[in-house]
Structures are given as structure tokens and as C-alpha cells.
CSV table of C-alpha atoms and ligand atoms in Angstrom, one decimal:
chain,number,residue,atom,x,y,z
H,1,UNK,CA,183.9,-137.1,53.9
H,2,UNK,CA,181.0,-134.8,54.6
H,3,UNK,CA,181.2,-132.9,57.9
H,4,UNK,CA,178.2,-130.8,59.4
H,5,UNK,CA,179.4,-127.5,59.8
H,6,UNK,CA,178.3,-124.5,61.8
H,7,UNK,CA,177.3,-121.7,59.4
H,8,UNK,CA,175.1,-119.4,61.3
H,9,UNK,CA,174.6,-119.0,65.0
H,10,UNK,CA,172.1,-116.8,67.2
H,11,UNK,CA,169.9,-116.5,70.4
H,12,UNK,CA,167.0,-114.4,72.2
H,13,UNK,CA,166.4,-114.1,75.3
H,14,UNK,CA,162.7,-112.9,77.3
H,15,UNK,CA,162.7,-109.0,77.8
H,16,UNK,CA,162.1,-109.5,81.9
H,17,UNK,CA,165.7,-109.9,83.5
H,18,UNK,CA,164.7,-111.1,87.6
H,19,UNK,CA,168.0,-110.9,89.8
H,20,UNK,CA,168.9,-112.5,93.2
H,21,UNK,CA,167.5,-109.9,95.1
H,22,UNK,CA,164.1,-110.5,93.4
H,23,UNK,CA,164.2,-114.1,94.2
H,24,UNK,CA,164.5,-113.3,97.7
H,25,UNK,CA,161.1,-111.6,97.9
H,26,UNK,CA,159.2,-114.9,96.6
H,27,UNK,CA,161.2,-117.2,98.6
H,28,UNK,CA,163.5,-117.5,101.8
H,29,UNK,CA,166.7,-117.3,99.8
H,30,UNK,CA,169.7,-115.0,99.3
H,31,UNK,CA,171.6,-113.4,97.2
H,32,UNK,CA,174.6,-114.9,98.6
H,33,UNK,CA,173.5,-118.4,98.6
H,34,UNK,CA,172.5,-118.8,95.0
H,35,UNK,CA,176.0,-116.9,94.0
H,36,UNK,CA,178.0,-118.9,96.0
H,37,UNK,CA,176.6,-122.4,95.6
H,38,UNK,CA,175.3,-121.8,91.8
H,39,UNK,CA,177.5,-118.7,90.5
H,40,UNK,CA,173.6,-117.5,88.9
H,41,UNK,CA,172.9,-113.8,89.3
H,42,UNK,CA,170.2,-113.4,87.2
H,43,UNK,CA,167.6,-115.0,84.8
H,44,UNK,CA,165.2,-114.2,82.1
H,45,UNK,CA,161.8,-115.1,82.4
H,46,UNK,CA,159.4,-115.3,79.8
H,47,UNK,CA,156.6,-112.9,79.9
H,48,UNK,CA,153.1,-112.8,78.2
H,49,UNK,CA,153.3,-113.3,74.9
H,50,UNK,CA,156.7,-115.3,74.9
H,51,UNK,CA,156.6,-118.7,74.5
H,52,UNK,CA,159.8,-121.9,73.5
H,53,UNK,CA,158.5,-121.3,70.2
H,54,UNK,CA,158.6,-117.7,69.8
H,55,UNK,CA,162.3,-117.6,71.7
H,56,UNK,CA,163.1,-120.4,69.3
H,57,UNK,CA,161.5,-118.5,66.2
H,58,UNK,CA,163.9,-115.0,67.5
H,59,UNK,CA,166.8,-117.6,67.7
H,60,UNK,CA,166.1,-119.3,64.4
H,61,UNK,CA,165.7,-115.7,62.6
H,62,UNK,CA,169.0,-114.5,64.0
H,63,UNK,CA,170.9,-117.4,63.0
H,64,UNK,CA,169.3,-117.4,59.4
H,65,UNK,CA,170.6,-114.2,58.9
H,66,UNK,CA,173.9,-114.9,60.4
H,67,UNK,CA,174.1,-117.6,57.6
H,68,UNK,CA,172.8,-115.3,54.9
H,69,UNK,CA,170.2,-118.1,54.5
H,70,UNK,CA,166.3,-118.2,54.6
H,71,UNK,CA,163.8,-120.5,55.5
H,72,UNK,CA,163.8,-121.5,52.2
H,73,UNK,CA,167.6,-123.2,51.8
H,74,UNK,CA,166.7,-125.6,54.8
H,75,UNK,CA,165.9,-128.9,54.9
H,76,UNK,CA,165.2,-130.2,58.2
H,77,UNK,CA,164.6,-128.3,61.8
H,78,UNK,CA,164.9,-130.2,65.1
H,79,UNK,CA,164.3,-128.4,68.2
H,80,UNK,CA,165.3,-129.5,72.0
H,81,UNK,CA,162.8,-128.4,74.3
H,82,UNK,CA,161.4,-130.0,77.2
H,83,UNK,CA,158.8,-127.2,77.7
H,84,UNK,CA,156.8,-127.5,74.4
H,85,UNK,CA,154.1,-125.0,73.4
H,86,UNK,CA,151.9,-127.7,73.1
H,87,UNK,CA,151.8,-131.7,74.3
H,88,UNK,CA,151.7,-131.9,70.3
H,89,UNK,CA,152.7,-130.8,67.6
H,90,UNK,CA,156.2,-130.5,67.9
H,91,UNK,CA,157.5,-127.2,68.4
H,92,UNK,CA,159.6,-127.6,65.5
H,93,UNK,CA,156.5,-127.5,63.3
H,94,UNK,CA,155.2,-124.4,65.1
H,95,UNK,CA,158.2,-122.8,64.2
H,96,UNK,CA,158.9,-123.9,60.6
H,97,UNK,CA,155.4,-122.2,59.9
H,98,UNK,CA,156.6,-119.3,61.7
H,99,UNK,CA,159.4,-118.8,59.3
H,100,UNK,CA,157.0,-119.8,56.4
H,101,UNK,CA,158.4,-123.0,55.9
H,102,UNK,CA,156.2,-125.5,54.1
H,103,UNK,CA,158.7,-128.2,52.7
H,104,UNK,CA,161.1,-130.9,54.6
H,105,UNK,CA,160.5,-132.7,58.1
H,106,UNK,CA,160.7,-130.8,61.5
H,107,UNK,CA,160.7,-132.7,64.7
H,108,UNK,CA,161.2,-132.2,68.7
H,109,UNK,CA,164.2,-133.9,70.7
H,110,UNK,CA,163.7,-134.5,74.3
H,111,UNK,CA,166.9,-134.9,76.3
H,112,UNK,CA,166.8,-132.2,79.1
H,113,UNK,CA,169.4,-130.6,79.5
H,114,UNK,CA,171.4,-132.6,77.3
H,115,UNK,CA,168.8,-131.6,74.5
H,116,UNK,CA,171.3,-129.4,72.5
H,117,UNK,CA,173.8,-132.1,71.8
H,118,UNK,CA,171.4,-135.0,71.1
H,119,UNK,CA,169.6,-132.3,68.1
H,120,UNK,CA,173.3,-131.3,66.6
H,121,UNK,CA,174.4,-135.5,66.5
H,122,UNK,CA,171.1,-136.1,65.0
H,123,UNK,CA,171.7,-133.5,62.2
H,124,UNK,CA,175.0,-134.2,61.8
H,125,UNK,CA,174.0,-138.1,61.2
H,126,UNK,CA,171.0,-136.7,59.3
H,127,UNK,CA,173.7,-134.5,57.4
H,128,UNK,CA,176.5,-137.4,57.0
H,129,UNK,CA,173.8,-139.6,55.6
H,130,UNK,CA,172.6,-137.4,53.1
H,131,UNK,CA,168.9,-137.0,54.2
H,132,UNK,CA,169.5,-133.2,54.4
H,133,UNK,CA,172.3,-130.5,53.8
H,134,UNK,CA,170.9,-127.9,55.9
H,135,UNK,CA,169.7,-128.5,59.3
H,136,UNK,CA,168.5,-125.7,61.8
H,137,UNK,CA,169.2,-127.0,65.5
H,138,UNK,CA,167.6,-125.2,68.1
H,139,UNK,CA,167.3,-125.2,71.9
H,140,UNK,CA,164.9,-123.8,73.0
H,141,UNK,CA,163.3,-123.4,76.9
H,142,UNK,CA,160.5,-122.0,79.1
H,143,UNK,CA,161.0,-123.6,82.3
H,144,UNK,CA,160.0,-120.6,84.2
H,145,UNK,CA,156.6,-121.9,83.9
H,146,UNK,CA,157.5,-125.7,85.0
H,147,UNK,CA,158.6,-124.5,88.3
H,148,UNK,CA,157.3,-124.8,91.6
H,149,UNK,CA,157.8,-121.2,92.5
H,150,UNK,CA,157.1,-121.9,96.7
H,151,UNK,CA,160.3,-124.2,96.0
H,152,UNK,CA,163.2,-122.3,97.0
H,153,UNK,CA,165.6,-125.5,95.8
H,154,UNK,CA,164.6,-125.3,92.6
H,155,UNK,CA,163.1,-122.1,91.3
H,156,UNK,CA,166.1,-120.0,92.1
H,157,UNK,CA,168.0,-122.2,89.5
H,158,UNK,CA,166.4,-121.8,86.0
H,159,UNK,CA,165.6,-119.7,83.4
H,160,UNK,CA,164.5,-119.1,79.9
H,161,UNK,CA,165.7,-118.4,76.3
H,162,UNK,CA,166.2,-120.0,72.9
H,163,UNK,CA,169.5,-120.3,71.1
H,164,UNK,CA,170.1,-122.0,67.5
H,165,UNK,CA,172.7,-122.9,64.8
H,166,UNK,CA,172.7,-123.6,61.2
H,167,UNK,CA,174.3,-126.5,60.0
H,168,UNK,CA,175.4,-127.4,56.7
H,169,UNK,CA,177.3,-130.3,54.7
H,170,UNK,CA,180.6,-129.4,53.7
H,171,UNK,CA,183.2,-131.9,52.1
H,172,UNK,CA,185.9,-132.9,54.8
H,173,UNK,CA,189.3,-134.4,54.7
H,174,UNK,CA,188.4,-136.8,57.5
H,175,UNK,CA,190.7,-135.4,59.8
H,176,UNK,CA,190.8,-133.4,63.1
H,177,UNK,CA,191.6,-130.1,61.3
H,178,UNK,CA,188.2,-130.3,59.4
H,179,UNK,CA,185.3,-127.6,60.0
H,180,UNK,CA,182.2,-129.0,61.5
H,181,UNK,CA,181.2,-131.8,63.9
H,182,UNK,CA,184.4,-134.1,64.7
H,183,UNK,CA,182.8,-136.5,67.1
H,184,UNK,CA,179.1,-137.1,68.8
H,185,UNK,CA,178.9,-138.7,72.3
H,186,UNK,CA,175.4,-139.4,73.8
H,187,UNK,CA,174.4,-141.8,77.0
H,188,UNK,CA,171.3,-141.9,79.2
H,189,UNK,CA,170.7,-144.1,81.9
H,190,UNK,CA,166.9,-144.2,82.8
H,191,UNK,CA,168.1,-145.6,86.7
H,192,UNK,CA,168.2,-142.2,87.8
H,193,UNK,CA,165.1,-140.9,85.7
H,194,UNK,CA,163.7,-140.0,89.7
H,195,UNK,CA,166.3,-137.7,90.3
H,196,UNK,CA,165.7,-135.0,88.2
H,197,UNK,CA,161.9,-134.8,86.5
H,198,UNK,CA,158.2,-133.5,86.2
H,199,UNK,CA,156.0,-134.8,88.2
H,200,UNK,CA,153.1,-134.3,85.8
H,201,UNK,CA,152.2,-135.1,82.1
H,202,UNK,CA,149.3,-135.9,79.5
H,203,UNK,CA,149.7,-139.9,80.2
H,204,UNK,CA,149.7,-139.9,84.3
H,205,UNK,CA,148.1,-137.1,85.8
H,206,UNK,CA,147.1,-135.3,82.5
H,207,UNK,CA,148.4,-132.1,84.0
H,208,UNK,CA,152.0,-130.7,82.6
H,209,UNK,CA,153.3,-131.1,86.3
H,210,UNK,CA,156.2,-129.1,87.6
H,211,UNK,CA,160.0,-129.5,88.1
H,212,UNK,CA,161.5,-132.0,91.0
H,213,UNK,CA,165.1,-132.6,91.2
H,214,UNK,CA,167.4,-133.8,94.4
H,215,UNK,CA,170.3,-131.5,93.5
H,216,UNK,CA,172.7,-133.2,95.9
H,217,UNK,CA,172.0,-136.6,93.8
H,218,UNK,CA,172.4,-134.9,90.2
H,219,UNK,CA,175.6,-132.9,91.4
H,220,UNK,CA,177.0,-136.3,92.6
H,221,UNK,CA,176.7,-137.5,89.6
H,222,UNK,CA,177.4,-134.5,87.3
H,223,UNK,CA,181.2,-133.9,87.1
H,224,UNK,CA,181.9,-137.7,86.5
H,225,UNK,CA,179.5,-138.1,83.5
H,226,UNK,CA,180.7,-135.0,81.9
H,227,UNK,CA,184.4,-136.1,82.3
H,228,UNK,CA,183.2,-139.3,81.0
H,229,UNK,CA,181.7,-138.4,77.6
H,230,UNK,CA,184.2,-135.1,77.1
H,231,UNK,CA,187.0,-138.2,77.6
H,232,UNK,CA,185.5,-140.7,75.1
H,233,UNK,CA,185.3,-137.4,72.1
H,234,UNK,CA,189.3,-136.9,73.3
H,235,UNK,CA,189.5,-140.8,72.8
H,236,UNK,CA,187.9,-141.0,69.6
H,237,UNK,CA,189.1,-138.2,67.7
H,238,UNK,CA,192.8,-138.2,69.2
H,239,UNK,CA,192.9,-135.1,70.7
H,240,UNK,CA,193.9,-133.5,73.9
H,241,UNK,CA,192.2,-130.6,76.5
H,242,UNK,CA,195.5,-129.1,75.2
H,243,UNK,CA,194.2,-128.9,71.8
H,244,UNK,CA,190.8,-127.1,73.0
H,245,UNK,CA,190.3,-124.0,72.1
H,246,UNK,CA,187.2,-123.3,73.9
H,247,UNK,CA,184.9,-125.6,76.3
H,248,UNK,CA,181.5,-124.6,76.0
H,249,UNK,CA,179.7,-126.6,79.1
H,250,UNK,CA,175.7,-127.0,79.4
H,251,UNK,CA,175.4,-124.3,82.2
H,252,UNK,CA,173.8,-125.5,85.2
H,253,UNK,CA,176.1,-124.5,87.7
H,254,UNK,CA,179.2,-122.9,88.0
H,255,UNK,CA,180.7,-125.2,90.6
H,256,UNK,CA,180.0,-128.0,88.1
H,257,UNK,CA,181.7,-126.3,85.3
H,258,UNK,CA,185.0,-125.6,87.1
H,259,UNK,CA,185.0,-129.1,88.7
H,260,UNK,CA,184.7,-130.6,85.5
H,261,UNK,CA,187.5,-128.6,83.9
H,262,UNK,CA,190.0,-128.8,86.8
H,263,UNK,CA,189.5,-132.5,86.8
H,264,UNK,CA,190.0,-132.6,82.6
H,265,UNK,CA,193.2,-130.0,82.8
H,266,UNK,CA,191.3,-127.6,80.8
H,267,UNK,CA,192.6,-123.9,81.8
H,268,UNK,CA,189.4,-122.0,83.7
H,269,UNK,CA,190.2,-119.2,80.9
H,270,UNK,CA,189.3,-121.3,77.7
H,271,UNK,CA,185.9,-122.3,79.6
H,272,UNK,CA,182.7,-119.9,78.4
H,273,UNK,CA,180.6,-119.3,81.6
H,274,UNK,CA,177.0,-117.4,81.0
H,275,UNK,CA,175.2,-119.4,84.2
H,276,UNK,CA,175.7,-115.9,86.0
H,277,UNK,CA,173.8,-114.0,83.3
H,278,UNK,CA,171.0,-116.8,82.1
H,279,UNK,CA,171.1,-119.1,85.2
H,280,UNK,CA,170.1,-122.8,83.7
H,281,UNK,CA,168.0,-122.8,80.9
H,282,UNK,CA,168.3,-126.5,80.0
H,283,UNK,CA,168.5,-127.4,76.1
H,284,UNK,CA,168.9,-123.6,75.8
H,285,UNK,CA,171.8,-122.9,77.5
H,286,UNK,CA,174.7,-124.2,74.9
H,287,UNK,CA,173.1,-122.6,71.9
H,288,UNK,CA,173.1,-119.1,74.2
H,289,UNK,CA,176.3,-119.6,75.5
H,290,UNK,CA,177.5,-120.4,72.0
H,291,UNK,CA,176.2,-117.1,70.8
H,292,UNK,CA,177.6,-114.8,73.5
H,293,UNK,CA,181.0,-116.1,73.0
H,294,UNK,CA,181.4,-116.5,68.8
H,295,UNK,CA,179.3,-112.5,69.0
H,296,UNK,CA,182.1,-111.1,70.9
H,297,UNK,CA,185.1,-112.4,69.0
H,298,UNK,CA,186.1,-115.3,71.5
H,299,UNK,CA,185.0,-118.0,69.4
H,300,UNK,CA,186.5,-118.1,65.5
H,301,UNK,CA,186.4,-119.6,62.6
H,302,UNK,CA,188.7,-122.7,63.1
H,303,UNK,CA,188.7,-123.0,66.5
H,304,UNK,CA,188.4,-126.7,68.1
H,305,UNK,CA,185.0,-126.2,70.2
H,306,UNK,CA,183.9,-129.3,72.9
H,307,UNK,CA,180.0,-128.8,74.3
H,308,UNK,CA,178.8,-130.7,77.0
H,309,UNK,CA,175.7,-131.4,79.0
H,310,UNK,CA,174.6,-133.3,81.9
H,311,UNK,CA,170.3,-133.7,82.9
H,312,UNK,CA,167.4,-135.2,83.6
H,313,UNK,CA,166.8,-139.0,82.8
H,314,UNK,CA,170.0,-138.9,83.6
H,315,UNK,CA,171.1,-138.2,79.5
H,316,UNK,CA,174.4,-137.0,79.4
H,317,UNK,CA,176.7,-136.1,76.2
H,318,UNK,CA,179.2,-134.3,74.1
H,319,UNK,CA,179.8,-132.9,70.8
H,320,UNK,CA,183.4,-131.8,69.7
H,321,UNK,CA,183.5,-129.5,66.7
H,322,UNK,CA,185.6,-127.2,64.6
H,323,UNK,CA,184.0,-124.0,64.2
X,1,UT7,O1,170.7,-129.0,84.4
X,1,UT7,C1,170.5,-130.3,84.9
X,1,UT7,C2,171.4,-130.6,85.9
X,1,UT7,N1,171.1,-130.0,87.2
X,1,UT7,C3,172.1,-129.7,88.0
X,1,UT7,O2,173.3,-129.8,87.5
X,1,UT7,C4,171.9,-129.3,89.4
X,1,UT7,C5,172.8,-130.0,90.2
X,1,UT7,N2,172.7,-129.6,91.6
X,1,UT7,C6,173.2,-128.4,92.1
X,1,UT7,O3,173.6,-127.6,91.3
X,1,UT7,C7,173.2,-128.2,93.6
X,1,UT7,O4,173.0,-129.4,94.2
X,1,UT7,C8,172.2,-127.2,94.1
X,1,UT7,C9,172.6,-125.8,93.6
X,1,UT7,C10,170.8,-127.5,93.6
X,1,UT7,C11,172.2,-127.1,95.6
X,1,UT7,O5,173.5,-126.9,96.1
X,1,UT7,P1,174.1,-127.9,97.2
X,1,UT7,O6,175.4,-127.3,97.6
X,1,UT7,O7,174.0,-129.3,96.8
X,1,UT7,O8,173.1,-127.6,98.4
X,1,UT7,P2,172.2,-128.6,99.2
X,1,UT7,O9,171.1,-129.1,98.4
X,1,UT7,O10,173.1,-129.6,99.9
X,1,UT7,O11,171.6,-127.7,100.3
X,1,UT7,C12,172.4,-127.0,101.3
X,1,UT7,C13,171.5,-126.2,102.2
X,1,UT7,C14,170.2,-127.0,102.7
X,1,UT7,O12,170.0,-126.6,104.0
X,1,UT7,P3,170.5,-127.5,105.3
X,1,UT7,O13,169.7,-128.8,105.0
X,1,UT7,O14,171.9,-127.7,105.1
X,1,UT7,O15,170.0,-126.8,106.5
X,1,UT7,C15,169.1,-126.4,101.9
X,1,UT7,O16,167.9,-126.5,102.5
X,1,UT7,O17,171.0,-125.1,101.5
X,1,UT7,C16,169.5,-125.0,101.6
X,1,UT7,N3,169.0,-124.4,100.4
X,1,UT7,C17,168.8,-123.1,100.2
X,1,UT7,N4,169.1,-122.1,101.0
X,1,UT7,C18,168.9,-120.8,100.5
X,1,UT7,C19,168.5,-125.1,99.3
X,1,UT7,N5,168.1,-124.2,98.4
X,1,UT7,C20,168.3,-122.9,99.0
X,1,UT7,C21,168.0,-121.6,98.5
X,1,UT7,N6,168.4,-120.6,99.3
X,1,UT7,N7,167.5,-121.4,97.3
């Protein structure tokens, strides 16, 4: 059976760090409110010159190398971004001429924050069908400049950054203790599209619009969509939180990320948490939290990995993997 597997892995983040106590001088905030009700301390924010596709280019680079790959040995790039360069093309084909790469598809997935996991089951079903053997996912965000910056309920929240792996088709035994991607879980539900969306774009207002979201309503909902989808990969693959090595959520908010843990069993010490240090940069924010945690050692080769996300539409989603 052939399995996607993870063969390189890497991130980049915007130069410009802004902390809490910045925030407070552009809006009637605190430092103590955004710790304690989102556990953020700080964000990146792109500056001139940075753009999704030169994070996701950095990203892309890093993980290349990582794989002792090039450009050359890939066949297919998919990026999740909701904050494109451009309305079209897709920031994918920006970036595969970035890295000088002429041959094979590239294409843009839009799922939010849920991006990252709807780009790695599309490779892997790319990868298990055989339309490619080496796919380059990447997630890759500039919300800073979709943000309503007078809106203290939202601009205090996000951030930006691009992380990416390589995957690659490897022959499996078809069990749990193969390398690569065990089970893909995606659902959306366009009822709640209202919750949590950009009030702009080229077929309404032709302008690109900026963030809305009713927090309250999208936390109500969080925790029991993420238990949901993290259940149904335990359900179809026959494995436990016990098994877990490492949850790897979509960070959005640190309240969410606990709650969803506590209420699966999974011990607070197995979960990677970088909200504090990137605060929520959407389809970015697995791929970055991925690369902190497999750079310094925590993540290893073998270990039983579960992502999950939770955003806009509402889309919502999980990916278990052997790394
Ligand atoms: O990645 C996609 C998924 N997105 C999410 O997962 C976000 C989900 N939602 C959340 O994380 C939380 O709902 C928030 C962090 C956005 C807000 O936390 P909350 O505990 O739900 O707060 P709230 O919206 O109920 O607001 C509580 C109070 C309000 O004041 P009153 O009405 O109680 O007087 C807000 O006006 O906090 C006030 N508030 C703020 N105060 C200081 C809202 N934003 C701020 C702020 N600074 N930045």
C-alpha cells in the first residue's frame, strides 16, 4: 500500500515580532486580556516586501533542503492560503516559479484555517492514486493585512507566517505502524459560513474586504468539532489518545486547545502549543507548529502525529500521521 510520507519539513516567519503591549497602543486592549482569554503574546506581521508567497517560498526552500530535494524531484505543489498575493493566479504558481519550477500542476486550497489539513489529504489522495510521488504542501498566511485594525476583537488575534512539508510515496504495510498519512478527516458546513468571514471579495464588492468573526459563536462551536473529527481518525484507524505521541492542534487559541485535549484524555504535555509565539495564523499555523516541535527534537521519526483545525465556513478536520 502506498502511504504519503513526511520527508522534509520547514517554516518562516516575517522579521517584525509586535507584542501585547504594542497592541495596546492601537487599540483599547491589554496585555492581560489577550493572555488570559487567548494565551497569544506575540505575532509576526508581515512587512514591506513580505508577502503569503514569499513566506511560503522561505518555507518551501527550508523544507526542500530538509528533504535533500529540489524543485526539480516534485511533482505537484498545493498551497492553503486564504490571503493570496493575487485574486488569481494561485499562489502556488507564484511560488513554483519562485523555485524555478516549470513542470507538474500547482494549485491553491481554501479552507481557512482548516487549510493545512485539506492540502496534506489532497496530496496524500493525489499521492495514493499515483498522480504524483512528490507533493510540497504549504500553508501559508498574511492576515495581518485582512484585518480591521480599529477592531480590538479581532486584530489582537492573528498573525502571519508560512510553514510547509514535503511529501513523498513510500510503500506501506497497511497498518498503523506505517510512516506517512494513516487517516484524512475533512467536514465543512456552509450554515455557519456568517460566523467567521471577509466581508469583501472580487465577486460582491470587488474589494478584498476584511476579517469578521463572532468569537463567542466559533468558540461554541470549536472544541466539539475538533473532538469530532480527532474521534472519527481514532475510529477509523483503531487507535487510542493513548497511542498519541504528539497532538499538533491548529492554533487559534489556547483555551481551545486544552479544552479539546482534556475532553479527548490526551495529557496537556504531548500537546505542541506555539499560539503564544505566532498568535493564529490560519492555514499557517500547523505547518509552523510542526516545524518548531520536529526542529527541537520533540517530534521523531516514528512517532504517531494527530493535526487538527477548526475555521471559517465552518470547515473543520484532521489528519493522523506517522512521522
Ligand atoms: O481560527 C479560526 C477559529 N477561530 C477561533 O477559534 C476563535 C474563537 N473564539 C475565541 O477564541 C474567543 O471567543 C475570543 C478570544 C475571540 C474572545 O474570547 P471570549 O472569552 O469569547 O470573549 P467575548 O467575545 O465573550 O468578550 C468578552 C469581553 C467583551 O466585553 P463585555 O461585553 O463582556 O463587556 C468584549 O467586548 O471582552 C471584550 N473584548 C476585549 N477586551 C479587551 C473583546 N476583545 C477584547 C480585547 N481586549 N481585544
Amino acid at each position: 500500500m502506498i502511504r504519503s510520507v513526511v520527508r522534509g519539513f520547514g517554516a518562516s516567519l516575517p522579521k517584525r515580532v509586535m507584542t501585547n503591549s504594542e497592541m495596546e497602543e492601537k487599540v483599547d486592549t491589554s496585555d492581560e486580556w489577550i493572555v488570559q482569554r487567548t494565551g497569544i503574546r506575540q505575532r509576526h506581521i508581515a512587512g514591506e516586501g513580505e508577502t503569503t508567497a514569499s513566506l511560503g517560498e522561505a518555507a518551501a526552500r527550508a523544507a526542500l533542503d530538509k528533504a535533500g530535494l529540489t524543485a526539480a524531484d516534485l511533482d505537484v505543489i498545493i498551497v492553503a492560503t486564504s490571503t493570496p498575493d493575487n485574486t488569481f493566479p494561485a499562489t502556488a504558481v507564484n511560488i513554483q516559479n519562485r523555485l524555478g519550477m516549470h513542470h507538474g500542476a500547482a494549485f491553491d486550497v481554501q479552507a481557512v484555517c482548516s487549510g493545512f489539513i485539506y492540502a496534506v489529504a489532497t496530496a496524500d489522495a493525489y499521492i495514493r492514486g499515483g498522480l504524483a510521488r512528490r507533493v510540497l504542501v504549504i500553508g501559508a498566511e498574511t492576515f495581518s493585512r485582512i484585518l480591521d485594525w480599529n477592531d480590538r476583537t479581532t486584530c489582537v488575534l492573528f498573525g502571519d507566517g508560512a510553514g510547509a512539508i514535503v511529501l513523498e510515496a513510500q510503500e506501506g504495510s497497511g497498518t498503523t505502524a506505517d510512516r506517512g498519512v494513516l487517516t484524512a478527516q475533512l467536514r465543512s458546513d456552509g450554515a455557519h459560513k456568517e460566523k467567521l468571514y471577509v466581508d469583501g471579495g472580487p465577486s460582491t464588492t470587488g474589494t478584498v474586504g476584511h476579517l469578521r468573526m463572532e468569537g463567542r459563536e466559533v468558540f461554541k462551536h470549536a472544541v466539539g468539532m475538533i473532538t469530532d473529527v480527532i474521534e472519527a481518525a481514532f475510529d477509523a484507524t483503531g487507535t487510542t489518545a493513548e497511542d498519541l505521541d504528539w497532538l499538533v492542534p491548529h492554533q487559534a487559541n489556547r483555551r481551545i486547545i486544552d479544552g479539546s485535549a482534556r475532553k479527548l484524555g490526551i495529557p496537556l504535555d504531548k500537546v505542541v502549543v506555539t499560539v503564544d509565539l505566532h498568535g493564529n495564523t490560519s492555514a499557517a499555523s500547523i505547518p509552523l507548529a510542526l516545524n518548531v516541535a520536529a526542529s527541537d527534537g520533540r517530534i521523531k521519526q516514528g512517532d504517531l502525529v494527530l493535526l487538527e483545525a477548526m475555521g471559517g465556513g465552518f470547515t473543520w478536520g484532521s489528519i493522523l500521521l506517522r512521522w
